[in-house]
Coordinates of C-alpha atoms and ligand atoms in Angstrom, one line a residue:
M1363 CA 9.5 -16.1 -5.5
Q1364 CA 10.3 -12.7 -4.1
N1365 CA 13.5 -11.2 -2.9
Q1366 CA 14.0 -8.5 -0.4
E1367 CA 14.1 -5.8 -3.1
S1368 CA 11.1 -7.2 -4.9
R1369 CA 9.2 -6.8 -1.7
S1370 CA 10.2 -3.2 -1.6
Y1371 CA 8.7 -0.6 -3.8
A1372 CA 10.6 1.9 -1.8
D1373 CA 12.9 2.1 1.2
N1374 CA 12.5 4.4 4.1
G1375 CA 16.2 4.6 4.7
R1376 CA 16.1 2.6 7.9
G1377 CA 16.0 -0.8 6.1
R1378 CA 12.3 -0.8 6.5
G1379 CA 10.9 0.2 3.2
V1380 CA 8.0 -0.7 1.0
A1381 CA 7.3 -4.4 0.9
S1382 CA 6.3 -6.9 -1.5
R1383 CA 5.6 -7.0 -4.4
G1384 CA 2.6 -0.5 -4.6
P1385 CA -9.5 16.1 6.8
G1386 CA -11.8 15.6 4.2
E1387 CA -13.4 17.2 1.3
N1388 CA -14.4 15.7 -2.0
R1389 CA -13.6 17.2 -5.3
G1390 CA -15.0 16.7 -8.7
G1391 CA -14.5 13.7 -10.9
R1392 CA -16.2 10.4 -11.2
R1393 CA -17.5 8.9 -8.0
G1394 CA -17.1 5.3 -7.2
P1395 CA -20.3 3.4 -6.5
A1396 CA -19.5 3.2 -2.8
S1397 CA -18.7 6.9 -2.5
K1398 CA -20.4 9.1 0.1
S1399 CA -19.4 12.8 0.4
V1400 CA -17.3 13.9 3.4
S1401 CA -18.9 16.4 5.7
R1402 CA -16.3 18.8 6.9
S1403 CA -18.6 19.9 9.6
D1404 CA -18.7 16.4 11.1
S1405 CA -17.9 17.3 14.7
R1406 CA -16.9 13.7 15.4
L1407 CA -13.9 13.8 13.0
G1408 CA -10.8 12.8 14.8
S1409 CA -12.7 11.1 17.7
E1410 CA -13.1 7.4 18.0
A1411 CA -16.7 7.9 16.9
G1412 CA -15.4 9.9 14.0
V1413 CA -13.1 7.1 13.0
K1414 CA -16.0 4.7 13.0
S1415 CA -18.2 7.0 10.9
L1416 CA -15.4 7.8 8.5
V1417 CA -14.9 4.1 7.7
K1418 CA -18.1 4.7 5.8
V1419 CA -16.7 7.6 3.9
V1420 CA -14.6 7.2 0.8
P1421 CA -12.7 9.7 -1.4
S1422 CA -14.0 10.5 -4.9
N1423 CA -13.2 7.9 -7.5
W1424 CA -12.6 5.2 -4.9
P1425 CA -13.1 1.9 -6.6
S1426 CA -15.9 -0.2 -5.2
S1427 CA -13.8 -3.4 -5.2
V1428 CA -11.4 -2.0 -2.6
R1429 CA -12.3 -1.2 1.0
Y1430 CA -11.4 2.3 2.2
L1431 CA -9.6 2.4 5.5
A1432 CA -9.4 5.4 7.9
I1433 CA -7.1 3.4 10.1
P1434 CA -5.1 0.2 9.5
V1435 CA -6.3 -3.3 10.2
Y1436 CA -4.3 -6.2 11.5
A1437 CA -3.9 -9.8 10.3
G1438 CA -1.9 -12.4 12.1
I1439 CA 0.3 -9.9 13.9
S1440 CA 1.6 -11.4 17.2
P1441 CA 1.3 -9.5 20.5
R1442 CA 5.1 -9.1 20.3
Q1443 CA 4.9 -7.6 16.9
R1444 CA 2.1 -5.3 18.0
Q1445 CA 4.3 -4.3 21.0
L1446 CA 7.2 -3.5 18.6
L1447 CA 4.9 -1.4 16.4
Q1448 CA 3.8 0.6 19.5
T1449 CA 7.4 1.4 20.4
Q1450 CA 9.5 4.2 19.0
P1451 CA 12.8 2.9 17.6
A1452 CA 14.7 5.0 20.1
D1453 CA 12.9 3.2 22.9
M1454 CA 13.6 -0.3 21.6
P1455 CA 15.9 -2.5 23.6
G1456 CA 19.5 -2.0 22.5
A1457 CA 18.7 1.2 20.6
S1458 CA 21.6 3.6 20.6
A1459 CA 21.3 6.9 22.4
S1460 CA 21.6 8.6 19.0
T1461 CA 18.6 6.9 17.5
P1462 CA 16.4 9.7 16.3
P1463 CA 12.6 9.8 17.0
L1464 CA 10.5 9.0 14.0
P1465 CA 8.9 11.9 12.2
E1466 CA 5.4 12.3 13.4
I1467 CA 2.1 12.4 11.6
P1468 CA 0.5 15.7 12.4
P1469 CA -1.4 15.0 15.7
V1470 CA -4.3 17.0 14.4
L1471 CA -4.6 15.0 11.2
R1472 CA -8.2 13.9 10.8
F1473 CA -9.1 10.4 10.0
G1474 CA -10.6 9.8 6.6
P1475 CA -10.2 11.2 3.1
S1476 CA -7.4 13.7 2.7
P1477 CA -8.0 17.2 1.3
L1478 CA -4.5 17.2 -0.1
V1479 CA -5.0 14.5 -2.7
E1480 CA -7.3 13.3 -5.4
I1481 CA -7.6 9.9 -7.1
H1482 CA -8.0 10.1 -10.8
A1483 CA -8.2 7.6 -13.6
I1484 CA -5.3 7.7 -15.9
T1485 CA -6.4 8.1 -19.4
D1486 CA -3.2 9.4 -21.1
P1487 CA -2.1 6.5 -23.4
A1488 CA 1.5 7.6 -22.9
H1489 CA 1.3 7.0 -19.2
P1490 CA 2.5 3.5 -18.3
A1491 CA -0.3 3.0 -15.8
C1492 CA -3.0 4.1 -18.3
G1493 CA -6.2 2.4 -17.5
Q1494 CA -5.5 2.4 -13.8
Y1495 CA -5.6 5.1 -11.2
G1496 CA -3.1 7.6 -9.9
L1497 CA -2.9 10.0 -7.0
F1498 CA -2.7 13.7 -7.7
T1499 CA -2.3 16.8 -5.6
A1500 CA -5.4 18.9 -4.8
R1501 CA -3.2 21.9 -3.9
H1502 CA 0.5 22.9 -3.9
L1503 CA 2.4 20.7 -1.5
P1504 CA 5.7 22.2 -0.1
A1505 CA 8.9 20.3 -0.4
G1506 CA 9.5 17.9 2.5
S1507 CA 5.9 18.1 3.7
F1508 CA 3.8 15.2 5.0
I1509 CA 1.1 14.2 2.5
L1510 CA -0.8 11.2 4.0
P1511 CA -0.4 7.9 5.9
Y1512 CA -0.2 4.6 4.0
F1513 CA -2.9 2.4 5.5
G1514 CA -3.6 -1.2 4.7
V1515 CA -3.5 -4.6 6.5
Y1516 CA -0.6 -4.9 8.9
H1517 CA 0.6 -8.5 8.4
R1518 CA 3.5 -10.7 8.8
G1519 CA 6.0 -10.1 6.0
N1520 CA 6.6 -13.8 5.3
V1521 CA 5.6 -15.0 1.9
A1522 CA 4.6 -18.4 0.8
V1523 CA 5.9 -19.8 -2.4
G1524 CA 3.5 -21.1 -5.0
R1525 CA 4.0 -23.9 -7.6
H1526 CA 5.6 -21.6 -10.1
G1527 CA 7.8 -19.9 -7.5
Q1528 CA 5.7 -16.8 -7.3
G1529 CA 5.4 -15.1 -3.9
T1530 CA 2.1 -15.0 -2.1
N1531 CA 1.2 -13.0 1.0
L1532 CA 0.1 -15.3 3.6
H1533 CA -2.6 -13.0 4.8
N1534 CA -4.3 -12.6 1.4
K1535 CA -3.2 -15.8 -0.3
K1536 CA -1.7 -14.0 -3.3
E1537 CA 1.0 -11.7 -4.3
S1538 CA 0.3 -8.0 -3.9
D1539 CA 1.7 -4.9 -5.6
Y1540 CA 0.5 -2.8 -2.7
D1541 CA 2.5 -4.3 0.0
L1542 CA 5.0 -2.1 1.8
W1543 CA 7.6 -3.1 4.4
L1544 CA 7.0 -1.5 7.7
D1545 CA 9.6 -3.2 9.7
R1546 CA 11.7 -6.0 8.3
D1547 CA 13.3 -6.8 11.6
A1548 CA 9.9 -7.3 13.2
D1549 CA 8.7 -8.9 10.0
V1550 CA 5.7 -6.6 9.6
A1551 CA 4.5 -5.3 6.3
V1552 CA 1.4 -3.3 5.3
D1553 CA -0.6 -4.4 2.3
A1554 CA -3.2 -2.2 0.7
E1555 CA -4.3 -4.4 -2.1
R1556 CA -7.8 -5.2 -0.8
C1557 CA -8.2 -2.3 1.6
G1558 CA -6.3 0.8 2.1
N1559 CA -6.4 4.6 1.7
E1560 CA -5.5 7.0 -1.1
A1561 CA -1.8 6.3 -0.8
R1562 CA -2.3 2.9 -2.4
F1563 CA -2.8 4.7 -5.7
I1564 CA 0.6 6.2 -5.9
N1565 CA 2.4 5.2 -9.0
D1566 CA 6.1 4.8 -9.8
Y1567 CA 7.7 7.6 -11.8
R1568 CA 9.4 5.3 -14.3
G1569 CA 8.1 5.7 -17.8
T1570 CA 5.8 8.6 -16.9
G1571 CA 8.1 11.2 -18.5
K1572 CA 9.1 12.6 -15.2
P1573 CA 12.8 12.4 -14.5
R1574 CA 12.5 11.4 -10.9
A1575 CA 10.0 10.8 -8.1
N1576 CA 8.5 13.8 -6.3
A1577 CA 7.5 11.9 -3.2
E1578 CA 8.8 9.1 -0.9
F1579 CA 7.6 6.7 1.7
R1580 CA 8.9 7.1 5.2
E1581 CA 8.4 5.4 8.5
V1582 CA 6.4 7.6 10.9
W1583 CA 5.0 7.7 14.4
D1584 CA 1.3 8.2 14.6
P1585 CA 0.7 10.0 17.9
R1586 CA -3.1 9.7 17.4
R1587 CA -2.8 5.9 17.7
G1588 CA 0.6 5.5 19.5
E1589 CA 1.9 3.3 16.7
R1590 CA 4.5 3.3 13.9
G1591 CA 3.4 3.3 10.3
M1592 CA 4.3 4.3 6.8
A1593 CA 3.5 7.6 5.3
V1594 CA 4.1 9.6 2.1
F1595 CA 6.1 12.8 2.1
V1596 CA 7.0 15.3 -0.6
L1597 CA 10.6 14.8 -1.4
P1598 CA 12.8 17.3 0.5
A1599 CA 14.2 20.0 -1.6
T1600 CA 17.7 19.6 -3.0
K1601 CA 20.0 22.6 -2.8
R1602 CA 18.9 23.5 -6.4
L1603 CA 15.2 23.0 -5.6
L1604 CA 15.6 24.9 -2.4
Q1605 CA 16.6 27.9 -4.4
K1606 CA 13.5 27.5 -6.5
A1607 CA 11.4 27.0 -3.3
V1608 CA 12.4 30.5 -2.3
S1609 CA 10.5 31.7 -5.3
G1610 CA 7.6 29.4 -4.4
T1611 CA 8.1 26.7 -7.0
G1612 CA 9.4 23.9 -4.9
G1613 CA 7.4 20.9 -3.8
I1614 CA 4.6 19.4 -5.9
A1615 CA 2.3 21.7 -7.9
K1616 CA -1.4 21.5 -7.6
G1617 CA -2.8 18.9 -10.0
E1618 CA 0.5 17.1 -10.5
E1619 CA 0.7 13.3 -10.1
I1620 CA 2.4 12.1 -6.9
L1621 CA 5.1 9.7 -7.9
V1622 CA 7.5 7.6 -5.8
S1623 CA 10.2 5.1 -6.7
Y1624 CA 9.1 1.6 -6.0
G1625 CA 12.8 0.6 -6.2
K1626 CA 14.6 -1.2 -9.0
G1627 CA 14.1 -4.6 -7.4
F1628 CA 10.3 -4.2 -7.7
W1629 CA 10.5 -3.8 -11.5
E1630 CA 13.2 -6.5 -11.9
M1631 CA 10.9 -8.9 -10.2
R1632 CA 8.0 -7.9 -12.3
Q1633 CA 10.0 -8.5 -15.5
K1634 CA 11.1 -11.9 -14.2
E1635 CA 7.5 -12.8 -13.4
A1636 CA 6.3 -11.7 -16.7
R1637 CA 8.9 -13.9 -18.4
E1638 CA 7.9 -16.8 -16.3
K1639 CA 4.2 -16.3 -17.0
E1640 CA 4.9 -16.1 -20.6
T1641 CA 6.7 -19.4 -20.4
V1642 CA 3.9 -21.0 -18.4
G1643 CA 1.4 -19.5 -20.8
E1644 CA 3.2 -20.9 -23.8
S1645 CA 3.4 -24.3 -22.3
T1646 CA -0.3 -24.4 -21.2
G1647 CA -1.7 -22.4 -24.1
K1648 CA -3.1 -19.7 -21.8
N1649 CA -1.8 -16.7 -20.0
E1650 CA -2.6 -15.4 -16.6
D1651 CA -2.2 -12.0 -14.9
R1652 CA -1.7 -12.1 -11.2
S1653 CA -0.9 -8.4 -10.8
G1654 CA -1.9 -6.7 -7.7
N1655 CA -4.0 -4.0 -9.3
Q1656 CA -6.6 -6.3 -10.6
G1657 CA -9.2 -4.8 -8.4
N1658 CA -8.9 -1.3 -9.8
A1659 CA -7.9 -1.6 -13.4
I1660 CA -10.4 0.1 -15.7
N1661 CA -8.5 -0.8 -18.9
T1662 CA -6.2 -3.7 -19.1
A1663 CA -4.4 -3.5 -22.4
A1664 CA -2.0 -0.7 -21.6
T1665 CA -1.0 -2.2 -18.4
A1666 CA -0.3 -5.6 -19.9
T1667 CA 1.8 -4.0 -22.6
V1668 CA 3.9 -1.9 -20.4
R1669 CA 4.6 -4.6 -17.9
G1670 CA 5.3 -7.1 -20.7
V1671 CA 2.6 -9.3 -19.4
S1672 CA 0.6 -10.8 -22.2
A1673 CA -2.3 -11.3 -20.0
N1674 CA -5.8 -10.0 -19.6
Q1675 CA -7.1 -8.5 -16.4
S1676 CA -10.4 -10.2 -17.0
Q1677 CA -8.8 -13.5 -16.3
R1678 CA -7.9 -12.4 -12.8
E1679 CA -8.7 -14.5 -9.9
T1680 CA -11.9 -13.4 -8.2
A1681 CA -12.8 -16.4 -6.1
D1682 CA -11.1 -15.0 -2.9
E1683 CA -12.0 -11.4 -3.3
P1684 CA -14.0 -10.2 -0.3
P1685 CA -17.4 -8.6 -1.0
A1686 CA -17.2 -4.9 -1.7
S1687 CA -19.9 -3.5 0.5
A1688 CA -18.8 -3.8 4.1
N1689 CA -19.0 -0.5 5.8
T1690 CA -18.9 -0.7 9.6
P1691 CA -15.7 -1.6 11.4
A1692 CA -17.3 -4.9 12.5
E1693 CA -18.2 -5.7 8.9
L1694 CA -14.9 -4.6 7.7
L1695 CA -13.0 -6.8 10.1
G1696 CA -15.5 -9.6 9.6
T1697 CA -15.2 -9.8 5.9
L1698 CA -11.5 -9.5 6.0
S1699 CA -11.1 -12.4 8.4
I1700 CA -9.0 -15.1 7.0
N1701 CA -9.8 -18.4 8.6
D1702 CA -9.1 -20.4 5.6
R1703 CA -6.9 -23.4 5.7
L1704 CA -4.2 -22.5 3.3
E1705 CA -2.2 -25.2 1.7
V1706 CA 1.2 -23.9 0.9
D1707 CA 4.4 -25.6 0.0
S1708 CA 6.8 -23.6 2.0
V1709 CA 7.5 -20.2 3.4
T1710 CA 10.4 -17.9 2.5
D1711 CA 12.2 -15.9 5.1
R1712 CA 11.8 -12.2 4.9
M1713 CA 14.8 -11.8 2.7
G1714 CA 12.7 -13.7 0.2
S1715 CA 15.3 -16.2 -0.7
L1716 CA 13.5 -19.5 -1.3
K1717 CA 14.0 -21.2 2.0
V1718 CA 11.6 -23.4 3.9
V1719 CA 11.4 -22.0 7.4
A1720 CA 8.0 -23.0 8.6
K1721 CA 4.8 -24.6 7.6
F1722 CA 2.1 -22.0 7.4
P1723 CA -0.2 -21.8 10.5
K1724 CA -3.6 -23.1 9.6
N1725 CA -5.7 -20.3 11.1
L1726 CA -5.1 -16.6 10.7
S1727 CA -7.6 -14.2 12.0
F1728 CA -7.7 -10.4 12.1
E1729 CA -7.1 -8.9 15.5
Q1730 CA -9.4 -6.1 16.6
C1731 CA -7.8 -2.8 15.9
P1732 CA -7.2 -1.1 19.2
A1733 CA -8.6 2.2 17.9
L1734 CA -11.9 0.4 17.3
T1735 CA -12.2 -1.5 20.6
Ligands
SAM1107 C1 0.6 0.5 -5.8 S1 -0.2 0.2 -7.3 C2 -0.3 1.9 -7.9 C3 -1.8 2.2 -8.2 C4 -2.4 1.6 -9.4 N1 -2.1 2.3 -10.6 C5 -3.9 1.4 -9.2 O1 -4.7 1.9 -10.0 O2 -4.2 0.6 -8.3 C6 1.2 -0.5 -8.2 C7 0.8 -0.9 -9.6 O3 0.5 0.3 -10.4 C8 1.1 0.1 -11.7 N2 2.2 1.1 -11.9 C9 2.6 2.0 -11.0 N3 3.6 2.7 -11.5 C10 3.8 2.2 -12.8 C11 4.7 2.6 -13.8 N4 5.6 3.6 -13.7 N5 4.7 1.9 -14.9 C12 3.8 0.9 -15.1 N6 2.9 0.5 -14.2 C13 2.9 1.2 -13.0 C14 1.6 -1.3 -11.8 O4 0.6 -2.1 -12.3 C15 1.9 -1.6 -10.3 O5 1.7 -3.0 -10.1

C-alpha cells in the first residue's frame, strides 16, 4: 500500500512532486553492453530524426537491463490527460491570473545523453547505495541551474494493491522506486524503472554523509515538445551560499554526486515495507526483495543492509522484465506495450489510501509519442 508521501520522492512545490514509490558526449568509465558513443557532430541532434537516432545512443555506464529514453513514452494516458500535459498551468481552466508560467527546459537542449552528468557505479562501502549507481556532475553546475529532464513512462498515477498491501504501478505491474508524480490532479506520474534517462540514477542524500540535497525535482515546460514534464535543477543558492557563489563556489562542484531528497514519506514507506516483508519472510521461510532498483544493482548486500531488507536481489522477479535490446522507437514502444490482462484486487486513489475506486481496465497499451509520429 502506498500513501501520497510514499509516492513522492520529492515535491515540486506545486503539489505535483515525485511519485511512487527514485547534448551529448561520453566520458570515461565502464561502458554498459548497450553503449554506443555519442557523436557531437551529428547534425541531426535536436531534429525529429535526431531524436530517433539518439534513442539508439546511451550514456556511459548505462545498464543494459534498462532502456534509455531521449524523450518520454506514454502508457494508458487518456486524451484528456495528454491535453492537460500539453497545457501550461497558467492556461488551465480556472487558473488564477497570478499563476506563473513553468520554468522552461532550455529550448536548445539536445535530445540524448547530457554532457553535464555521468553515471557511475557506487563502490564506497560507506555510501548507502553502494553496489548501485549514482549520478555525478561532469562539470561545475551553478546554483539554481537546470541539469536535465526526468524521462520515463508517463502513466496514470493510480496504483493497484497486491495481496500483502504493497502498491503496484498499473502500467508495469509492480511497485517502482523511480516513479515521480508529474501532476497529482491530472493523475499522471512518470516512472523510469524500466526505461528512462540519466536522471533515474539520482540518489537521496540521506546517509551519504552530505547534510542536505544539492538538487531538486521541479515541474517544467518543455518547449521542444510543447509539454509539461519533470526536471532536475541545482538547488538555488541560499543567502549564505549566494555569498559563496560570488567567489565561485556555489552550485555543485565537478565530480560531485547529484543528490535530491526523496521525501520523508518515501523512506517511511520503505521501512514499513521492509518490516512487512520480514514478517512475510518469517512466516513463509523465505524473503523477497521487490525494490525498484533490481534492474541495476551490481551488488546487493549493501542495499539490503541499508534498507533493512533481508532480501537478495537475485531473487528479484524477472518474468515480466522486457527484453533489453530494443533500439528503434518502434521496437521501444513495441516491447513496452502492456496488453496483459492484469488481475488486481483493487485500485487505490491517488492519495494512496487503500480504497477501492475501480477495477483495473483489462487492456493498457502505449500511445505513440507525438514526437515520434
Ligand atoms: C531512483 S533510484 C536511484 C538510483 C539507484 N541507485 C540505481 O542505481 O538505480 C532509488 C533507489 O536508489 C537507492 N537509494 C537512493 N538513495 C539512497 C539512500 N540515500 N540510501 C539508500 N538507498 C538509496 C534505493 O534503493 C532507492 O530505492
